[in-house]
CSV table of C-alpha atoms in Angstrom, one decimal:
chain,number,residue,atom,x,y,z
A,1,UNK,CA,214.4,201.1,100.1
A,2,UNK,CA,213.7,204.8,99.8
A,3,UNK,CA,210.1,204.1,98.6
A,4,UNK,CA,209.4,201.7,101.5
A,5,UNK,CA,210.7,204.3,104.0
A,6,UNK,CA,208.5,207.0,102.3
A,7,UNK,CA,205.4,204.7,102.5
A,8,UNK,CA,206.1,204.0,106.2
A,9,UNK,CA,206.5,207.6,107.1
A,10,UNK,CA,203.4,208.8,105.2
A,11,UNK,CA,201.3,206.0,106.6
A,12,UNK,CA,202.4,206.8,110.2
A,13,UNK,CA,201.7,210.6,109.8
A,14,UNK,CA,198.3,210.1,108.1
A,15,UNK,CA,197.2,207.7,110.8
A,16,UNK,CA,198.7,209.7,113.7
A,17,UNK,CA,197.0,213.0,112.7
A,18,UNK,CA,193.8,211.6,111.2
A,19,UNK,CA,192.9,209.3,114.1
A,20,UNK,CA,191.9,212.2,116.4
A,21,UNK,CA,189.6,213.5,113.6
A,22,UNK,CA,188.0,210.0,113.4
A,23,UNK,CA,187.6,210.0,117.2
A,24,UNK,CA,185.6,213.3,117.0
A,25,UNK,CA,183.6,212.2,114.0
A,26,UNK,CA,182.6,208.8,115.4
A,27,UNK,CA,181.9,210.3,118.8
A,28,UNK,CA,179.6,212.8,117.2
A,29,UNK,CA,177.9,210.0,115.2
A,30,UNK,CA,177.5,208.1,118.5
A,31,UNK,CA,179.4,205.2,117.0
A,32,UNK,CA,180.4,203.9,120.5
A,33,UNK,CA,181.5,200.3,121.1
A,34,UNK,CA,178.8,198.1,122.7
A,35,UNK,CA,180.3,196.0,125.5
A,36,UNK,CA,179.3,192.3,126.1
A,37,UNK,CA,177.3,191.9,129.2
A,38,UNK,CA,179.0,188.6,130.0
A,39,UNK,CA,182.5,190.0,129.6
A,40,UNK,CA,184.9,191.1,132.3
A,41,UNK,CA,183.3,193.7,134.6
A,42,UNK,CA,186.2,196.1,134.1
A,43,UNK,CA,185.3,196.4,130.4
A,44,UNK,CA,182.0,198.2,131.2
A,45,UNK,CA,184.0,201.4,131.7
A,46,UNK,CA,184.9,201.2,128.0
A,47,UNK,CA,181.3,201.5,126.9
A,48,UNK,CA,180.8,204.2,124.4
A,49,UNK,CA,184.4,204.5,123.2
A,50,UNK,CA,184.3,205.1,119.5
A,51,UNK,CA,184.9,202.1,117.3
A,52,UNK,CA,185.6,201.5,113.6
A,53,UNK,CA,189.0,203.1,113.9
A,54,UNK,CA,190.4,200.6,111.5
A,55,UNK,CA,189.1,202.8,108.7
A,56,UNK,CA,191.9,205.2,109.5
A,57,UNK,CA,194.8,202.9,109.1
A,58,UNK,CA,193.3,201.1,106.1
A,59,UNK,CA,193.0,204.5,104.4
A,60,UNK,CA,196.4,205.5,105.6
A,61,UNK,CA,197.9,202.3,104.0
A,62,UNK,CA,196.3,203.0,100.7
A,63,UNK,CA,197.5,206.6,100.7
A,64,UNK,CA,201.0,205.6,101.7
A,65,UNK,CA,201.0,203.0,98.8
A,66,UNK,CA,200.4,205.8,96.3
A,67,UNK,CA,203.0,208.0,98.0
A,68,UNK,CA,205.5,205.1,97.8
A,69,UNK,CA,204.9,204.7,94.1
A,70,UNK,CA,205.5,208.4,93.5
A,71,UNK,CA,208.8,207.9,95.2
A,72,UNK,CA,209.6,204.9,93.0
A,73,UNK,CA,209.2,207.0,89.8
A,74,UNK,CA,212.1,209.1,91.0
A,75,UNK,CA,214.5,206.1,91.2
A,76,UNK,CA,216.6,205.1,88.2
A,77,UNK,CA,217.1,201.6,86.8
A,78,UNK,CA,214.1,199.9,88.5
A,79,UNK,CA,212.1,197.2,86.7
A,80,UNK,CA,209.1,198.9,85.1
A,81,UNK,CA,206.8,196.3,86.7
A,82,UNK,CA,207.9,197.5,90.1
A,83,UNK,CA,207.2,201.2,89.3
A,84,UNK,CA,203.7,200.7,87.9
A,85,UNK,CA,200.8,199.4,90.2
A,86,UNK,CA,200.6,195.6,90.0
A,87,UNK,CA,198.2,192.8,90.5
A,88,UNK,CA,200.1,192.0,93.7
A,89,UNK,CA,199.0,195.4,95.1
A,90,UNK,CA,195.4,194.8,93.9
A,91,UNK,CA,195.3,191.5,95.8
A,92,UNK,CA,197.0,192.8,99.0
A,93,UNK,CA,195.1,196.1,99.3
A,94,UNK,CA,191.9,194.4,98.1
A,95,UNK,CA,192.1,191.9,100.9
A,96,UNK,CA,192.7,194.6,103.4
A,97,UNK,CA,189.9,196.9,102.1
A,98,UNK,CA,187.2,194.3,101.5
A,99,UNK,CA,187.9,192.2,104.6
A,100,UNK,CA,187.7,195.5,106.4
A,101,UNK,CA,184.4,196.2,104.7
A,102,UNK,CA,183.0,193.0,106.1
A,103,UNK,CA,184.1,194.1,109.5
A,104,UNK,CA,182.7,197.6,109.0
A,105,UNK,CA,179.3,196.1,108.3
A,106,UNK,CA,179.6,194.1,111.5
A,107,UNK,CA,180.6,197.2,113.5
A,108,UNK,CA,177.8,199.3,111.9
A,109,UNK,CA,175.2,196.8,112.9
A,110,UNK,CA,176.6,196.7,116.5
A,111,UNK,CA,176.4,200.4,116.7
A,112,UNK,CA,172.9,200.6,115.1
A,113,UNK,CA,171.4,197.8,117.3
A,114,UNK,CA,173.3,199.1,120.4
A,115,UNK,CA,174.5,195.6,121.3
A,116,UNK,CA,177.5,193.5,120.7
A,117,UNK,CA,175.8,191.0,118.3
A,118,UNK,CA,176.5,192.7,115.0
A,119,UNK,CA,176.6,190.6,111.8
A,120,UNK,CA,175.7,187.0,112.5
A,121,UNK,CA,178.3,184.3,112.3
A,122,UNK,CA,177.0,182.9,109.0
A,123,UNK,CA,177.0,186.4,107.4
A,124,UNK,CA,180.6,187.1,108.5
A,125,UNK,CA,181.7,183.7,107.4
A,126,UNK,CA,180.2,184.1,103.9
A,127,UNK,CA,181.8,187.5,103.6
A,128,UNK,CA,185.2,186.1,104.4
A,129,UNK,CA,184.7,183.3,102.0
A,130,UNK,CA,183.7,185.6,99.2
A,131,UNK,CA,186.6,188.0,99.7
A,132,UNK,CA,189.0,185.1,99.9
A,133,UNK,CA,187.6,183.5,96.8
A,134,UNK,CA,187.6,186.6,94.6
A,135,UNK,CA,191.2,187.6,95.4
A,136,UNK,CA,192.3,184.0,95.5
A,137,UNK,CA,191.2,183.7,91.8
A,138,UNK,CA,193.0,186.9,91.0
A,139,UNK,CA,196.1,185.7,92.8
A,140,UNK,CA,196.2,182.3,91.1
A,141,UNK,CA,195.0,183.1,87.5
A,142,UNK,CA,196.8,186.3,86.5
A,143,UNK,CA,200.6,185.7,86.0
A,144,UNK,CA,203.1,188.6,85.7
A,145,UNK,CA,203.8,190.0,82.3
A,146,UNK,CA,207.2,191.6,83.2
A,147,UNK,CA,209.5,191.7,80.1
A,148,UNK,CA,213.1,192.6,79.6
A,149,UNK,CA,214.6,195.0,77.1
A,150,UNK,CA,214.3,192.5,74.2
A,151,UNK,CA,210.6,191.9,74.9
A,152,UNK,CA,211.1,188.4,76.4
A,153,UNK,CA,209.1,187.5,79.5
A,154,UNK,CA,211.4,187.4,82.5
A,155,UNK,CA,208.9,186.7,85.3
A,156,UNK,CA,205.6,184.8,84.8
A,157,UNK,CA,204.8,184.3,88.5
A,158,UNK,CA,201.4,184.6,90.0
A,159,UNK,CA,200.8,186.3,93.3
A,160,UNK,CA,199.8,183.0,94.9
A,161,UNK,CA,201.2,179.6,94.3
A,162,UNK,CA,199.8,176.1,93.5
A,163,UNK,CA,202.3,174.6,96.0
A,164,UNK,CA,202.3,174.8,99.7
A,165,UNK,CA,205.2,176.8,101.1
A,166,UNK,CA,207.3,177.3,104.2
A,167,UNK,CA,210.3,179.4,103.5
A,168,UNK,CA,209.6,179.1,99.8
A,169,UNK,CA,207.5,176.8,97.7
A,170,UNK,CA,207.6,173.0,98.5
A,171,UNK,CA,207.5,171.3,95.1
A,172,UNK,CA,206.4,168.0,96.6
A,173,UNK,CA,203.2,169.6,98.0
A,174,UNK,CA,201.7,170.8,94.7
A,175,UNK,CA,197.9,171.2,94.4
A,176,UNK,CA,195.6,172.2,91.6
A,177,UNK,CA,194.6,175.9,91.0
A,178,UNK,CA,191.2,175.2,92.5
A,179,UNK,CA,192.9,173.6,95.5
A,180,UNK,CA,195.2,176.6,95.8
A,181,UNK,CA,192.2,179.0,95.8
A,182,UNK,CA,190.6,176.9,98.6
A,183,UNK,CA,193.8,177.1,100.6
A,184,UNK,CA,193.8,180.8,100.0
A,185,UNK,CA,190.3,181.1,101.4
A,186,UNK,CA,191.2,179.1,104.4
A,187,UNK,CA,194.3,181.2,105.1
A,188,UNK,CA,192.2,184.4,104.8
A,189,UNK,CA,189.5,183.0,107.2
A,190,UNK,CA,192.2,181.8,109.7
A,191,UNK,CA,194.1,185.1,109.7
A,192,UNK,CA,191.1,187.4,109.9
A,193,UNK,CA,189.5,185.4,112.8
A,194,UNK,CA,192.8,185.1,114.5
A,195,UNK,CA,193.4,188.9,114.6
A,196,UNK,CA,189.7,189.5,115.5
A,197,UNK,CA,189.9,187.2,118.5
A,198,UNK,CA,193.1,188.8,119.6
A,199,UNK,CA,191.5,192.3,119.5
A,200,UNK,CA,189.8,192.9,122.9
A,201,UNK,CA,192.4,194.7,125.0
A,202,UNK,CA,193.7,198.2,124.3
A,203,UNK,CA,196.5,198.0,121.8
A,204,UNK,CA,196.9,194.2,121.9
A,205,UNK,CA,196.0,193.3,118.3
A,206,UNK,CA,197.5,196.6,117.0
A,207,UNK,CA,200.9,196.1,118.5
A,208,UNK,CA,201.1,192.4,117.6
A,209,UNK,CA,200.1,193.3,114.0
A,210,UNK,CA,202.9,195.9,113.8
A,211,UNK,CA,205.4,193.1,114.6
A,212,UNK,CA,204.0,190.7,112.1
A,213,UNK,CA,203.7,193.3,109.3
A,214,UNK,CA,207.2,194.5,110.0
A,215,UNK,CA,208.5,190.9,109.7
A,216,UNK,CA,206.8,190.6,106.3
A,217,UNK,CA,208.3,193.9,105.2
A,218,UNK,CA,211.8,192.5,106.0
A,219,UNK,CA,211.1,189.2,104.3
A,220,UNK,CA,209.7,190.8,101.2
A,221,UNK,CA,212.6,193.3,100.9
A,222,UNK,CA,215.1,190.5,101.3
A,223,UNK,CA,213.3,188.6,98.5
A,224,UNK,CA,213.5,191.7,96.4
A,225,UNK,CA,217.3,191.9,96.9
A,226,UNK,CA,217.6,188.2,95.9
A,227,UNK,CA,214.9,188.1,93.3
A,228,UNK,CA,215.0,185.6,90.4
A,229,UNK,CA,213.5,188.2,88.0
A,230,UNK,CA,216.3,190.7,88.8
A,231,UNK,CA,218.9,190.5,86.0
A,232,UNK,CA,221.6,192.0,88.2
A,233,UNK,CA,221.3,189.1,90.7
A,234,UNK,CA,223.7,186.4,89.5
A,235,UNK,CA,223.4,183.9,92.4
A,236,UNK,CA,221.6,180.6,91.7
A,237,UNK,CA,219.7,180.7,95.0
A,238,UNK,CA,217.0,183.2,94.5
A,239,UNK,CA,213.3,183.7,95.4
A,240,UNK,CA,210.7,182.9,92.7
A,241,UNK,CA,208.0,185.4,93.8
A,242,UNK,CA,206.0,188.1,92.2
A,243,UNK,CA,206.6,191.9,92.9
A,244,UNK,CA,208.5,191.6,96.2
A,245,UNK,CA,209.1,195.3,96.4
A,246,UNK,CA,205.3,195.9,96.2
A,247,UNK,CA,204.8,193.5,99.1
A,248,UNK,CA,207.5,195.2,101.2
A,249,UNK,CA,206.1,198.6,100.5
A,250,UNK,CA,202.5,197.6,101.5
A,251,UNK,CA,203.6,195.7,104.6
A,252,UNK,CA,205.8,198.6,105.7
A,253,UNK,CA,203.0,201.1,105.1
A,254,UNK,CA,200.5,199.0,107.0
A,255,UNK,CA,202.9,198.7,109.9
A,256,UNK,CA,203.5,202.4,110.0
A,257,UNK,CA,199.8,203.1,109.9
A,258,UNK,CA,199.2,200.8,112.8
A,259,UNK,CA,202.0,202.5,114.8
A,260,UNK,CA,200.3,205.9,114.3
A,261,UNK,CA,196.9,204.4,115.3
A,262,UNK,CA,198.5,202.7,118.4
A,263,UNK,CA,199.4,206.2,119.7
A,264,UNK,CA,195.6,206.7,120.4
A,265,UNK,CA,194.8,203.0,120.9
A,266,UNK,CA,197.0,202.2,123.9
A,267,UNK,CA,195.4,201.9,127.3
A,268,UNK,CA,193.1,203.7,127.9
A,269,UNK,CA,192.1,203.6,124.3
A,270,UNK,CA,190.4,206.6,122.9
A,271,UNK,CA,189.2,204.6,119.9
A,272,UNK,CA,188.9,200.9,119.0
A,273,UNK,CA,189.9,199.4,115.6
A,274,UNK,CA,186.7,197.4,115.7
A,275,UNK,CA,186.1,194.4,113.4
A,276,UNK,CA,186.8,196.9,110.6
A,277,UNK,CA,190.5,197.0,111.6
A,278,UNK,CA,190.8,193.5,112.8
A,279,UNK,CA,189.4,191.8,109.7
A,280,UNK,CA,191.3,194.3,107.5
A,281,UNK,CA,194.6,193.5,109.1
A,282,UNK,CA,193.9,189.7,109.1
A,283,UNK,CA,193.1,189.8,105.4
A,284,UNK,CA,196.3,191.7,104.6
A,285,UNK,CA,198.4,189.3,106.8
A,286,UNK,CA,196.9,186.4,104.9
A,287,UNK,CA,197.8,188.0,101.6
A,288,UNK,CA,201.4,188.6,102.9
A,289,UNK,CA,201.8,184.9,103.7
A,290,UNK,CA,200.5,183.8,100.2
A,291,UNK,CA,202.5,186.4,98.2
A,292,UNK,CA,205.8,185.8,100.0
A,293,UNK,CA,205.3,182.0,99.7
A,294,UNK,CA,205.5,181.5,103.5
A,295,UNK,CA,202.1,180.0,104.2
A,296,UNK,CA,203.4,177.4,106.7
A,297,UNK,CA,205.6,180.0,108.3
A,298,UNK,CA,202.5,182.2,109.1
A,299,UNK,CA,201.6,180.2,112.3
A,300,UNK,CA,205.0,181.0,113.7
A,301,UNK,CA,205.1,184.7,112.6
A,302,UNK,CA,201.6,185.1,113.9
A,303,UNK,CA,202.2,182.8,116.9
A,304,UNK,CA,200.2,185.0,119.3
A,305,UNK,CA,197.1,184.9,117.0
A,306,UNK,CA,197.4,181.1,116.9
A,307,UNK,CA,197.6,180.7,120.7
A,308,UNK,CA,194.6,182.9,121.3
A,309,UNK,CA,192.6,181.2,118.6
A,310,UNK,CA,193.4,177.8,120.0
A,311,UNK,CA,192.3,178.9,123.5
A,312,UNK,CA,188.8,179.5,122.0
A,313,UNK,CA,188.8,176.2,120.2
A,314,UNK,CA,189.9,174.3,123.3
A,315,UNK,CA,187.3,176.1,125.4
A,316,UNK,CA,184.5,175.2,123.0
A,317,UNK,CA,185.5,171.6,122.6
A,318,UNK,CA,186.0,171.1,126.4
A,319,UNK,CA,182.6,172.7,127.3
A,320,UNK,CA,180.7,170.8,124.6
A,321,UNK,CA,182.2,167.4,125.4
A,322,UNK,CA,182.7,167.6,129.2
A,323,UNK,CA,180.6,170.6,130.3
A,324,UNK,CA,183.7,172.1,131.9
A,325,UNK,CA,185.7,175.1,130.9
A,326,UNK,CA,189.5,175.0,130.7
A,327,UNK,CA,189.8,178.8,131.0
A,328,UNK,CA,187.9,181.2,133.2
A,329,UNK,CA,187.0,182.9,129.9
A,330,UNK,CA,188.1,182.9,126.4
A,331,UNK,CA,189.8,184.3,124.4
A,332,UNK,CA,192.9,183.8,126.5
A,333,UNK,CA,193.5,187.4,127.4
A,334,UNK,CA,190.2,187.5,129.3
A,335,UNK,CA,191.3,184.5,131.3
A,336,UNK,CA,194.2,186.5,132.7
A,337,UNK,CA,192.0,189.5,133.3
A,338,UNK,CA,189.8,187.4,135.5
A,339,UNK,CA,192.9,186.0,137.2
A,340,UNK,CA,193.7,189.5,138.4
A,341,UNK,CA,196.3,190.6,135.8
A,342,UNK,CA,196.1,194.3,134.8
A,343,UNK,CA,195.3,195.1,131.2
A,344,UNK,CA,198.6,196.7,130.6
A,345,UNK,CA,200.5,193.7,132.0
A,346,UNK,CA,198.6,191.3,129.7
A,347,UNK,CA,199.1,193.5,126.7
A,348,UNK,CA,202.9,193.9,127.2
A,349,UNK,CA,203.4,190.2,128.0
A,350,UNK,CA,201.4,189.1,125.0
A,351,UNK,CA,203.4,191.5,122.9
A,352,UNK,CA,206.6,189.8,124.1
A,353,UNK,CA,205.1,186.4,123.0
A,354,UNK,CA,204.2,187.9,119.6
A,355,UNK,CA,207.8,189.2,119.3
A,356,UNK,CA,209.3,185.8,120.1
A,357,UNK,CA,207.2,184.2,117.4
A,358,UNK,CA,208.3,186.9,114.9
A,359,UNK,CA,212.0,186.5,115.9
A,360,UNK,CA,211.9,182.7,115.5
A,361,UNK,CA,210.2,183.0,112.1
A,362,UNK,CA,212.7,185.5,110.8
A,363,UNK,CA,215.6,183.3,112.2
A,364,UNK,CA,214.2,180.3,110.2
A,365,UNK,CA,213.8,182.4,107.1
A,366,UNK,CA,217.3,183.9,107.0
A,367,UNK,CA,219.0,180.7,108.3
A,368,UNK,CA,217.5,178.8,105.3
A,369,UNK,CA,219.0,181.2,102.9
A,370,UNK,CA,222.4,181.2,104.5
A,371,UNK,CA,222.5,177.4,104.8
A,372,UNK,CA,221.9,177.1,101.1
A,373,UNK,CA,224.4,179.7,100.1
A,374,UNK,CA,227.3,178.0,102.0
């Protein structure tokens, strides 16, 4: 627990104090956010606000991960595979960094062209598929090599699984490794686009992501305390996952980094996360769902992202089939802007919705464990 707390604190402080530096740097570089001409009129006042702020909390998460591992080396009696960097960390941080890199390219093109077009849809889609495929292969084809004192392997789990999962793996829903990689890619695409569509109001996506990442930190730490590979855990009902402490550490670090960034990102935002941050967070959240074996729980944990994504899907289907729009504008947050709600009201109310989804998901997760222990 000490290492997770260290990672959270370091990430928060790095993000909190480095974000103002990023604001000055991106302002000097004239990396201002272009605003859609067909968007809500009140957004025109945000034109020129520096973007690509996601670089800060992505970097803060990586630094905090290193700090957390330094803290782990001071703790006695830990499994050596938890002290040394793992494939799990490579997958999770890799998804965050490289998904963020796709978003950075999009933001860079927006700034360079001085319009909101950026990277075309096909290019962004290919980037998401490539990132998901590379780390999906790593997650499915590289099992753990943790060994006990006698040299026997005690945990041969991979980061991802060849079965679909809800609270844990569902054995009846097993697929091939290739099928599992395809599912991995789909989850990455869904999560990155979900967070990206939610981004659009000051602090909205950042605050919602804090809740989701905090939930995954709690889930992963609970799995670590009831881990099948832990020789000190004698109960039969345990979690067959790989490196849960790593997952908790990274989720906590990312949540702490987002809180530090949120200090400067709340209305009126002094910097936007941009697609750099939105895609980076989405990639990490996708990795959390895969590594904790809670894929089908993700739509509940990230309920707000699902609702906002579905508003876009409904709008497109309705307009293409009937020529009519269901919402005044999509994504959903802009519908309420045009309905007269203030930006702060929308953000706070949507945060409440996000919190409800997280609370329901955590309730399902813990109740499943308690039900099987009684």
